[in-house]
PDB file of C-alpha atoms in Angstrom:
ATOM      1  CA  UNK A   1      68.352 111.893 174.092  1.00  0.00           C
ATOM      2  CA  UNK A   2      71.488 114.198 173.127  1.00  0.00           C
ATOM      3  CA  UNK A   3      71.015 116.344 176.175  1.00  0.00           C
ATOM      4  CA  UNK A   4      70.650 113.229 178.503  1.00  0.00           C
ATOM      5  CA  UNK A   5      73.388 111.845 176.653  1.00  0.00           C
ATOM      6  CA  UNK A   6      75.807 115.210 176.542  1.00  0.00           C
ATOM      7  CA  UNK A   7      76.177 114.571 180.686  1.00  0.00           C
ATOM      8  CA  UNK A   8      77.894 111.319 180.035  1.00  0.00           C
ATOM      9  CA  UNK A   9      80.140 112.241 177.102  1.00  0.00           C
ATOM     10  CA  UNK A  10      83.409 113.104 177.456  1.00  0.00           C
ATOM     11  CA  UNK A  11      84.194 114.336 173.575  1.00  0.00           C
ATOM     12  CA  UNK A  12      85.260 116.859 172.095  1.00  0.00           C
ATOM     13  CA  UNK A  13      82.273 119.509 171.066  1.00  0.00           C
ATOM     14  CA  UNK A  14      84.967 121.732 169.136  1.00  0.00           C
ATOM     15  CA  UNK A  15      87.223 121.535 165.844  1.00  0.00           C
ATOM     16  CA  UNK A  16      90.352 123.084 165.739  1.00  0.00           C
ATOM     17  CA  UNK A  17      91.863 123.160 162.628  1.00  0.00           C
ATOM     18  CA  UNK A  18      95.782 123.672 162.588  1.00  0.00           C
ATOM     19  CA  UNK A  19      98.456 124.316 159.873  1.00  0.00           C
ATOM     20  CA  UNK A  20     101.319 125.944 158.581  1.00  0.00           C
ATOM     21  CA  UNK A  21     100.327 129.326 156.486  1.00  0.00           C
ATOM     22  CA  UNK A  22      98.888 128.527 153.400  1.00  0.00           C
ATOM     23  CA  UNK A  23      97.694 125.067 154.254  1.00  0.00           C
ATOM     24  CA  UNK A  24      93.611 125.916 153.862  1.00  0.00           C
ATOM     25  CA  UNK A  25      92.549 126.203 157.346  1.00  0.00           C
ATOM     26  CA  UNK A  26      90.493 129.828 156.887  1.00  0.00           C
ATOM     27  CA  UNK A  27      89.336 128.450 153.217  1.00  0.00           C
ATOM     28  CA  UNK A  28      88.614 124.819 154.531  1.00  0.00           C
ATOM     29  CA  UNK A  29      86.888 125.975 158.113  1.00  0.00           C
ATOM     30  CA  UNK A  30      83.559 127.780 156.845  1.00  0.00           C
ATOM     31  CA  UNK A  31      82.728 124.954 154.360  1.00  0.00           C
ATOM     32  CA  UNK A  32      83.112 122.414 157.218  1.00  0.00           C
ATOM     33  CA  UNK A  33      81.430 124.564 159.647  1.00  0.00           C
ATOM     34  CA  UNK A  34      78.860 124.451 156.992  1.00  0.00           C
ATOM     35  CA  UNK A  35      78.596 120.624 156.219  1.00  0.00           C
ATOM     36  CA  UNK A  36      78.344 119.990 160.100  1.00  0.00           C
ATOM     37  CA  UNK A  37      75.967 122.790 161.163  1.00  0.00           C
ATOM     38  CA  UNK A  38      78.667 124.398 163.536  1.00  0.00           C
ATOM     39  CA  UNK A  39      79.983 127.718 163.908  1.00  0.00           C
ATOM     40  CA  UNK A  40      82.505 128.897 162.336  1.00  0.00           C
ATOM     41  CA  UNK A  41      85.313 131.095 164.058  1.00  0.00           C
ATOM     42  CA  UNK A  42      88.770 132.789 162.467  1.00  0.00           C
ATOM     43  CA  UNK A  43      91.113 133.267 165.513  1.00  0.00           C
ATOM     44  CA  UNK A  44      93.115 135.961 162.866  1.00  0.00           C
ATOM     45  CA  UNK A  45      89.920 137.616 162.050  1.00  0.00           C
ATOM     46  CA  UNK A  46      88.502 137.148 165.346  1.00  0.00           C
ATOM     47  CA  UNK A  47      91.547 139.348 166.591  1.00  0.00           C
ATOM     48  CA  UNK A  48      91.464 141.572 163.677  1.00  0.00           C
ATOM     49  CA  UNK A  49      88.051 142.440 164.152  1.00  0.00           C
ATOM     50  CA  UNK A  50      88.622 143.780 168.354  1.00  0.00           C
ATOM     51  CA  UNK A  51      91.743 145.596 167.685  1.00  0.00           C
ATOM     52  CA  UNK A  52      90.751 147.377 164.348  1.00  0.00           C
ATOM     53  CA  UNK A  53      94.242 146.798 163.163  1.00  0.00           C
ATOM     54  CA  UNK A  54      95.580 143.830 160.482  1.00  0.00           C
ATOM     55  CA  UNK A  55      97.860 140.907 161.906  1.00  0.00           C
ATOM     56  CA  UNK A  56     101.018 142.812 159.871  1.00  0.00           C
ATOM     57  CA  UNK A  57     100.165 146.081 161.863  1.00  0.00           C
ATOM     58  CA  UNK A  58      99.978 144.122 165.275  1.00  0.00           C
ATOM     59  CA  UNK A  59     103.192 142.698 164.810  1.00  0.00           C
ATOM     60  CA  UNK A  60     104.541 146.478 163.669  1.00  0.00           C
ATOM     61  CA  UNK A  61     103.366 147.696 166.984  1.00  0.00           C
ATOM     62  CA  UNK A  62     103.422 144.956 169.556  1.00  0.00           C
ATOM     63  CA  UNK A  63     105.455 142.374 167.642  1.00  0.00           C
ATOM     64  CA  UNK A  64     105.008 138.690 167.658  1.00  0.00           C
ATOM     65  CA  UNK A  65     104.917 138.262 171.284  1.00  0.00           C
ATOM     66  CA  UNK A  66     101.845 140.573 171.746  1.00  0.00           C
ATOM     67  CA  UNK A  67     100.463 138.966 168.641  1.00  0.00           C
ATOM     68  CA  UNK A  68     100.835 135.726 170.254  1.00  0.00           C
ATOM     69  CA  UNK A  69      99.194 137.233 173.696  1.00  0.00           C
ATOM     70  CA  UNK A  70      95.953 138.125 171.971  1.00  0.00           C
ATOM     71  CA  UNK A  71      95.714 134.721 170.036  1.00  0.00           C
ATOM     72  CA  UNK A  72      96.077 132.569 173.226  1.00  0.00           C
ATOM     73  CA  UNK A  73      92.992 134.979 174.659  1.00  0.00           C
ATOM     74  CA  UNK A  74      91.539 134.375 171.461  1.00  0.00           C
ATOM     75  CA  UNK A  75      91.816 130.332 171.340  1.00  0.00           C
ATOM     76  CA  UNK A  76      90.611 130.578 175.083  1.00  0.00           C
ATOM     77  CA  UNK A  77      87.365 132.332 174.189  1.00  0.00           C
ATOM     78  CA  UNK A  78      86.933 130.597 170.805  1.00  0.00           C
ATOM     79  CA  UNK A  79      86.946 127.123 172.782  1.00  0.00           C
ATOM     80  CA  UNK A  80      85.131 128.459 176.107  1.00  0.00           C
ATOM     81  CA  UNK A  81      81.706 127.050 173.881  1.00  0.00           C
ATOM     82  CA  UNK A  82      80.919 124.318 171.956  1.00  0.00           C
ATOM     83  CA  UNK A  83      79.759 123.341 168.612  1.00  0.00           C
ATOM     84  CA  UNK A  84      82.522 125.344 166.978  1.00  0.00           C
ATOM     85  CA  UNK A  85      85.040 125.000 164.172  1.00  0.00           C
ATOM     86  CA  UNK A  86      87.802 126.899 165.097  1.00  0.00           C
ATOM     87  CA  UNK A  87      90.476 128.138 162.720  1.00  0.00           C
ATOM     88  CA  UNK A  88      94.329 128.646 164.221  1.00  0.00           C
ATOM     89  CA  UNK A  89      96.345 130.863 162.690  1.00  0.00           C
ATOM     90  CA  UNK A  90      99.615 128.923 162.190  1.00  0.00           C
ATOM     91  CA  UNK A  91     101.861 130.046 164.547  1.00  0.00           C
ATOM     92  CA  UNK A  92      98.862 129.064 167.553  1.00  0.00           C
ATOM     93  CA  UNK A  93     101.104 125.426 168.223  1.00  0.00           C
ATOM     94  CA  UNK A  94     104.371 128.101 169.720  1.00  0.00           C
ATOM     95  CA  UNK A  95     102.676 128.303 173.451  1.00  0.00           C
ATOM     96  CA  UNK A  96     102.441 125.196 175.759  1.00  0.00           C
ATOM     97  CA  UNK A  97      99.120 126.355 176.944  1.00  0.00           C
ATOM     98  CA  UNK A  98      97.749 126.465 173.704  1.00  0.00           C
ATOM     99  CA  UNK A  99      98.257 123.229 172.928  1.00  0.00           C
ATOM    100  CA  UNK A 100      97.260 121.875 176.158  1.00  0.00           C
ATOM    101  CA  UNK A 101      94.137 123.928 175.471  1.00  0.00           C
ATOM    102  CA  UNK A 102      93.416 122.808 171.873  1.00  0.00           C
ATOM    103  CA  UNK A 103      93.786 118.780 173.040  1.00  0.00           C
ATOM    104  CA  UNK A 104      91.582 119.083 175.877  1.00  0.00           C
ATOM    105  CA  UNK A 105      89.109 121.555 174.698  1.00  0.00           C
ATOM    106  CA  UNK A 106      88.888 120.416 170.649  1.00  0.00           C
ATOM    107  CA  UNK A 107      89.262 117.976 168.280  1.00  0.00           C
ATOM    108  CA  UNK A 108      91.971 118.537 166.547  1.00  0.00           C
ATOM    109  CA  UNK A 109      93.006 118.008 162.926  1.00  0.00           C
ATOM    110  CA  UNK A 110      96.184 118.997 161.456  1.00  0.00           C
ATOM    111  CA  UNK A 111      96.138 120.461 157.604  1.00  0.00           C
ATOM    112  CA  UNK A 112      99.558 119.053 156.465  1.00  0.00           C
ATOM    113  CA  UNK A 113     101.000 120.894 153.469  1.00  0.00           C
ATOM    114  CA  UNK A 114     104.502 120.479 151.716  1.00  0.00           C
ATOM    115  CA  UNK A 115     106.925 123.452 151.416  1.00  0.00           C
ATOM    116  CA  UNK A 116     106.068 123.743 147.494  1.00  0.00           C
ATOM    117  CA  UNK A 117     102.600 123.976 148.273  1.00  0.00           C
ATOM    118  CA  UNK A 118     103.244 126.145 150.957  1.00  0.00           C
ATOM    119  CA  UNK A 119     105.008 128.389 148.559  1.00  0.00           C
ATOM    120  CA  UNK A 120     102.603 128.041 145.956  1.00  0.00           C
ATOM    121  CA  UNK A 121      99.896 129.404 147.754  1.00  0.00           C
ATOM    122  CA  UNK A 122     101.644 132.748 150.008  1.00  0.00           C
ATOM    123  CA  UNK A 123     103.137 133.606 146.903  1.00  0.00           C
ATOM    124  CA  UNK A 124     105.567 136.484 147.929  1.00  0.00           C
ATOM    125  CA  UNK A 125     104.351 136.722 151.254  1.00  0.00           C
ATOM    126  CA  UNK A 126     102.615 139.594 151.046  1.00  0.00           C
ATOM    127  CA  UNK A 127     100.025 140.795 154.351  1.00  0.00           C
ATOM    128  CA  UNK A 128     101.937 137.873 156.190  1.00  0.00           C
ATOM    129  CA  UNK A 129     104.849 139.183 158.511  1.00  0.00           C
ATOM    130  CA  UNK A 130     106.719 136.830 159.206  1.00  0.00           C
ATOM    131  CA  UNK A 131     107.583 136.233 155.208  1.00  0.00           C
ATOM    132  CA  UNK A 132     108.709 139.503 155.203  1.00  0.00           C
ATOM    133  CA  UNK A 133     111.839 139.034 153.961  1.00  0.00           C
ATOM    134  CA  UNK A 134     113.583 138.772 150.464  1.00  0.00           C
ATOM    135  CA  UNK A 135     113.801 135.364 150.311  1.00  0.00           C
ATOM    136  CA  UNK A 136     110.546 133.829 151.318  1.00  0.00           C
ATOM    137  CA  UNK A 137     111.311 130.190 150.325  1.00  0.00           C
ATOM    138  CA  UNK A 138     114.224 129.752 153.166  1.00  0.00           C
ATOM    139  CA  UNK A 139     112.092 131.815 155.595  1.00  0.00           C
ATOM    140  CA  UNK A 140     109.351 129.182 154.927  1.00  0.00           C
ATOM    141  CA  UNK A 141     111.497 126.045 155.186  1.00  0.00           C
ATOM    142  CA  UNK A 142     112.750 127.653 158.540  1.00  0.00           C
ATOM    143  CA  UNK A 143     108.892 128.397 160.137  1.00  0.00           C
ATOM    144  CA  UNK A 144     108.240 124.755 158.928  1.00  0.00           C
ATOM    145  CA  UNK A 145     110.887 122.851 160.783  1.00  0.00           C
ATOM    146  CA  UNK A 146     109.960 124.731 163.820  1.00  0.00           C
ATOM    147  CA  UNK A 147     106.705 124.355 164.020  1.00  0.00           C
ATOM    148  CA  UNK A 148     106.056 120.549 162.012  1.00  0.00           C
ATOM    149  CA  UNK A 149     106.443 118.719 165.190  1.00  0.00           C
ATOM    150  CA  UNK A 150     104.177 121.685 167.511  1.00  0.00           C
ATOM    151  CA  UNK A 151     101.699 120.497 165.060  1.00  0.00           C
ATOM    152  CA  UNK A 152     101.947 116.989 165.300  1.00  0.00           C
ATOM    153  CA  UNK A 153     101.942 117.079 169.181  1.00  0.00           C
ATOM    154  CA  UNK A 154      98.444 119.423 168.722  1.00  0.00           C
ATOM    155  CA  UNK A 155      96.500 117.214 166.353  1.00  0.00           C
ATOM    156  CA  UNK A 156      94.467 114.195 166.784  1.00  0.00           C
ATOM    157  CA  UNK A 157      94.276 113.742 163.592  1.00  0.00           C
ATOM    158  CA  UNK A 158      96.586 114.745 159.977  1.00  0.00           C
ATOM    159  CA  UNK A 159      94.666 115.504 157.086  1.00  0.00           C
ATOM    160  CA  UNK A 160      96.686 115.978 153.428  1.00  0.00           C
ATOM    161  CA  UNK A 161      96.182 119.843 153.069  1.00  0.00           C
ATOM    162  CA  UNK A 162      97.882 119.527 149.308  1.00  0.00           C
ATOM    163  CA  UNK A 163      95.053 118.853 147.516  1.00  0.00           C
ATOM    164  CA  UNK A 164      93.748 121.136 145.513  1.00  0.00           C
ATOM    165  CA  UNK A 165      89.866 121.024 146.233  1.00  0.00           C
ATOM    166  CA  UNK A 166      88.797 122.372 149.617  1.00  0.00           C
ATOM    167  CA  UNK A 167      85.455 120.886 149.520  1.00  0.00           C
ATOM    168  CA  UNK A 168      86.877 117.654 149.251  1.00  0.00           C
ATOM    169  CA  UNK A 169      89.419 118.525 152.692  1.00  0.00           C
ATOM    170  CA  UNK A 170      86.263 119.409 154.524  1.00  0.00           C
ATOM    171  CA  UNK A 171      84.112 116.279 153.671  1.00  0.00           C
ATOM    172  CA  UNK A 172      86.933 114.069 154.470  1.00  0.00           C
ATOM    173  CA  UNK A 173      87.298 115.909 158.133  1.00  0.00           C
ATOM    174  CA  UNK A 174      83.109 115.797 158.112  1.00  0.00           C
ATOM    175  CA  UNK A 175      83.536 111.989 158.003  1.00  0.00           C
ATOM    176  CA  UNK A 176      86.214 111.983 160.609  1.00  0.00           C
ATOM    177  CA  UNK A 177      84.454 114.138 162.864  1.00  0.00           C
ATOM    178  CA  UNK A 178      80.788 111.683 162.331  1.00  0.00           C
ATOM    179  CA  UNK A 179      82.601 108.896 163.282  1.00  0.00           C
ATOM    180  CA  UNK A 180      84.546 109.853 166.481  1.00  0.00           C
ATOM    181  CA  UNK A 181      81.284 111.732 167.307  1.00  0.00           C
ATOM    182  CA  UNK A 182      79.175 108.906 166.730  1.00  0.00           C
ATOM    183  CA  UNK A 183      81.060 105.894 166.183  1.00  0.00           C
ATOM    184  CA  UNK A 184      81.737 104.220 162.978  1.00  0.00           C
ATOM    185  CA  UNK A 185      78.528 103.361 161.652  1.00  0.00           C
ATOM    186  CA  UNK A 186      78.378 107.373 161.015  1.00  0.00           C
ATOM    187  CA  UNK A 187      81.013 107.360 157.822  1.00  0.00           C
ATOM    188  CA  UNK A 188      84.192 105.900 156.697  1.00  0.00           C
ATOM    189  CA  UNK A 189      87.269 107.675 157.127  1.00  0.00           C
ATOM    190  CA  UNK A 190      90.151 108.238 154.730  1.00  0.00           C
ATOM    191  CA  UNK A 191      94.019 107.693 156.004  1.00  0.00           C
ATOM    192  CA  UNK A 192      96.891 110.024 155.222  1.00  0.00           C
TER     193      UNK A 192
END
């Protein structure tokens, strides 16, 4: 029945999970992956992995825009399949294509986190490059105005990313994902 039915559908077969830095996609995307019997894919460690190099050492040598080169390639391979969570690193919402490409290739659900919790969780920045500066705080506030609306326009859905319990995050996007899948017989659905 799925395969007869997979010719008629016209849904999503991909997650994309999308966020500011800190906000639990990479933490959040496994244990979802897990709960829905996808696979799971890190566009950071995806690009990691091919060059050898870390995302700070990327940006040393190419600097953001060649960073941002190899994640669109990235997000074009990681949502060339199906049956995929995808985690975007945060600054994926910058390029028009991208976000053309996330809508029309994934499900997408936007981790929403606060600037405290933001803070809370990067600490002093440390192995992220563009909180490489003394005063991390007003660097944060400034990558969060910027890209808060990107991530609106990208997501087809907001999740609260504050909580504390990632298991919890992923359950509540499991149940979101069953019932646009499936319809709403599959699970309720919790508003943010």
């Amino acid at each position: 029945m799925r395969a007869a039915r997979r010719g008629m559908v016209t849904k999503k077969e991909n997650i994309a999970l999308v966020g500011f830095m800190g906000s639990g996609k990479s933490t959040v995307g496994p244990l979802l992956a897990s709960a829905l019997g996808m696979d799971y894919v890190d566009l950071d460690e995806m690009i990691t992995e091919r060059t050898g190099m870390d995302i700070a050492e990327i940006f040393e040598l190419e600097g953001e825009e060649g960073f941002r080169e190899r994640e669109s390639e990235a997000l074009k391979e990681a949502l060339a399949g199906g049956n995929r969570v995808v985690s975007c690193g945060g600054g994926v919402v910058l390029r028009d294509e991208n976000l053309e490409l996330l809508r029309r290739r994934a499900r997408v659900f936007y981790l929403r986190v606060s600037g405290e919790t933001a803070l809370q969780r990067l600490g002093d920045g440390e192995g992220r490059p563009l909180l490489a500066e003394e005063d991390v705080a007003a660097r944060v506030g400034e990558l969060m105005a910027v890209r808060g609306g990107r991530y609106l326009v990208a997501a087809h859905e907001v999740v609260d990313g504050d909580r504390e319990n990632p298991e919890e995050i992923a359950e509540e996007i499991a149940e979101r994902w069953r019932k646009y899948r499936y319809g709403s017989g599959a699970g309720s659905t919790s508003s943010t």
